[in-house]
Amino acid sequence: MDYGRVHEAVAKSWNEDVLPSLSGLVEIPALSAAFDADWERNGHLRTAVDHVRDWIASRGLPGARCEVVQSDGRAPLLLVDVPATPGTTARGTVLLYGHLDKQPPLGDWSDGLGPWRAVVRDGRLYGRGAVDDGYSGYAAVTALTAIQAAGGEHARTVLLLETGEESGSPDLPWYLEHLSDRLGEVSLVVCLDGGGGDYERLWLTESLRGAVQATVTVRVLETSVHSGVASGIVPSSFRVMRLLLDRLEDSATGEITIPEMNVPIPEESRARAEALAALEPGAAARRYPLVDGMRAVSDDDVELILNNTWRPTLSVIGAAGLPDPAVAGAVLRASTSLRLSFRTPPTADAEAARAALVRILTTEVPYGAQVEVGDFLVLNGWQAPAAAPWLAAALEEIGDRVFDEPCRGFGIGGGIPFMEMLGRRYPDAQFVVTGALGTDSNMHVPDEWLNLAFAEQVTEAVAHILDAHARD
C-alpha cells in the first residue's frame, strides 16, 4: 500500500466530502431513545441513519451494500457490507462499529454554539454528536476508500452503526443475533467510540468499566406535611436515604463497600497506570475544570488512574422530590428519589452487583421506610485480548508513520455495551478500540467538539490496521 497516497486521500476526503456531510449530521437532533420517549414518531434517529446511508452510497465503494435494518419498536441500525478487495486471502469479517444516537443538549452552550448547530472554529467541529461519535462512520468509509485508492487490501468489512448506544444499546443483542449469519466469522473488531488523553498519538482502550444504574425511592409519608408539625416525629426521607447510601459508599473516601462491585486489580493494569502517570505527571487531575481551591481525591496519579479504570465508583446523577430552593416551603416531603450510577470494574459481574445493590437497600430499612429500587441499566465491563503479532507490528508502524509518537494503551472509566457483547460472541477476534475523543472534547456536556486534524489521523490509522489485517 502506498502510504503517501493513503494520507493524501484521507485529507482530501475529510476536507471536501466528510466535513459537509458530518456537519449536516450534527444538525439532526437524533436523541437516543432514553432521552426521547417519542423517538419513533419524531423520526430523528431514522433521519440520521438515512443521512449517513446516502453519503456512504455516494462514495462508490465497489460492491458495497447499504441497508437500514429495523424491527418493530427497535431503534434503527445501518449495516454497510463491503466485499474484500480482489485477491485478498480469506481473513474472515472485519466489524467496524460506531453509533449515531446522541446525548441531550444538557445546559447552555457558549455564544455562537449550539447542540444542533455545526460550527467549525480553530480546527474544531462543534455540535452534539460530532465526536461521540457521528464521525465514526465517515472515518471508517474514508479509510476503506483510501486503502483502495492506494493499492492496499482489506478483508470483507461490515460497518455497523447503531442508534441506541447512549441508551445502553438495549436493542443490540437482538440485532447481533438477527444478523449473526450475515456477519460471519468476525476476526477483527474496530470500535471508533473511544479516544485518549491527548491528540499526539493513537490511544487504544484496553479495558472498559461496566455500569449499574438504578433509581432509588425512599417513602416515609402518604403525603407531604408541614415540617414544623412533623419534624422530630417523622424521619426525613432524605436522612433515611443518607443512611442507605452509607451502606454503599464510604462518604469520607468514596470507597464502594459492596463486595460484588470490587475485584483484584491485575498487576499489568497497575503497571500500565504507572507508565501512563509517568507520561504526563499531574495530568490525571489537571484535565478537569476544578473550581478554585478544589483538589482531586488523591495526590497520587497512579491511584487516580486506577480509581477511574479498575475501582467502582458512585455518582448521583439525578434526583426527584426536591423542589427548587427558591420555591422550597417548610415541608417534610413524602419521598426522595435519587438516580444512582455505579461504575464497576472491567471484570465484575454487573448482574451480581445489581442484585447485591437491591438486597442491601431493601433489607432492614431504617424506621421501616418504604424503599423502591428500579429502572435499572446493567452493563458488564470489558478487557481487551492481547494484540496478535500482526496487530502489534501495525500499531508500531502507525506510531512511526502517522503520529510520530508510539501508540499507548489505557483503561477507560466509561463503558461501551457493544464491546462486552462482541467479546463473548467472538472470543478469538482481535479488538481495536480507539477513536478521536479527548478528555476535553466535552462529550455529553455543552460545547462538544471534534478535533478535525486528529480525526484525520485516526482515519489514516484505521486504514493501516485494515491493510495489515488483510495481509497477515
PDB file of N, CA and C in Angstrom, residues 10 45 109 161 220 239 258 273 301 340 383-384 395:
ATOM      1  N   VAL A  10      -7.069  10.522   2.505  1.00  0.00           N
ATOM      2  CA  VAL A  10      -7.804  10.801   3.732  1.00  0.00           C
ATOM      3  C   VAL A  10      -7.994  12.306   3.919  1.00  0.00           C
ATOM      4  N   LEU A  45     -33.860   9.717  14.685  1.00  0.00           N
ATOM      5  CA  LEU A  45     -32.881   8.638  14.571  1.00  0.00           C
ATOM      6  C   LEU A  45     -32.859   8.082  13.157  1.00  0.00           C
ATOM      7  N   TRP A 109     -24.968  26.314  25.946  1.00  0.00           N
ATOM      8  CA  TRP A 109     -23.728  26.263  25.162  1.00  0.00           C
ATOM      9  C   TRP A 109     -23.159  27.677  25.048  1.00  0.00           C
ATOM     10  N   LEU A 161     -23.566   0.736  12.388  1.00  0.00           N
ATOM     11  CA  LEU A 161     -23.820   1.987  13.103  1.00  0.00           C
ATOM     12  C   LEU A 161     -25.182   1.872  13.775  1.00  0.00           C
ATOM     13  N   VAL A 220     -41.657   7.972  53.137  1.00  0.00           N
ATOM     14  CA  VAL A 220     -41.940   7.948  54.581  1.00  0.00           C
ATOM     15  C   VAL A 220     -43.362   8.368  54.910  1.00  0.00           C
ATOM     16  N   ARG A 239     -32.884  11.874  55.115  1.00  0.00           N
ATOM     17  CA  ARG A 239     -31.990  11.280  56.106  1.00  0.00           C
ATOM     18  C   ARG A 239     -31.963   9.765  55.978  1.00  0.00           C
ATOM     19  N   ILE A 258     -19.646  -2.487  48.500  1.00  0.00           N
ATOM     20  CA  ILE A 258     -20.382  -3.652  48.026  1.00  0.00           C
ATOM     21  C   ILE A 258     -19.370  -4.669  47.493  1.00  0.00           C
ATOM     22  N   ALA A 273      -0.922   1.786  34.429  1.00  0.00           N
ATOM     23  CA  ALA A 273      -1.277   3.036  35.103  1.00  0.00           C
ATOM     24  C   ALA A 273      -0.030   3.803  35.513  1.00  0.00           C
ATOM     25  N   ASP A 301      -1.082  10.129  41.172  1.00  0.00           N
ATOM     26  CA  ASP A 301      -1.646   9.959  39.828  1.00  0.00           C
ATOM     27  C   ASP A 301      -2.016   8.512  39.540  1.00  0.00           C
ATOM     28  N   LEU A 340     -28.885   6.605  40.989  1.00  0.00           N
ATOM     29  CA  LEU A 340     -27.534   6.203  41.332  1.00  0.00           C
ATOM     30  C   LEU A 340     -26.865   5.577  40.125  1.00  0.00           C
ATOM     31  N   GLN A 383     -12.403  -6.336  28.876  1.00  0.00           N
ATOM     32  CA  GLN A 383     -10.948  -6.272  28.860  1.00  0.00           C
ATOM     33  C   GLN A 383     -10.452  -6.802  27.532  1.00  0.00           C
ATOM     34  N   ALA A 384      -9.600  -6.057  26.858  1.00  0.00           N
ATOM     35  CA  ALA A 384      -9.139  -6.431  25.525  1.00  0.00           C
ATOM     36  C   ALA A 384      -8.193  -7.622  25.584  1.00  0.00           C
ATOM     37  N   LEU A 395       0.535  -1.415  14.763  1.00  0.00           N
ATOM     38  CA  LEU A 395       0.455  -0.288  15.696  1.00  0.00           C
ATOM     39  C   LEU A 395       1.801   0.418  15.818  1.00  0.00           C
TER      40      LEU A 395
END
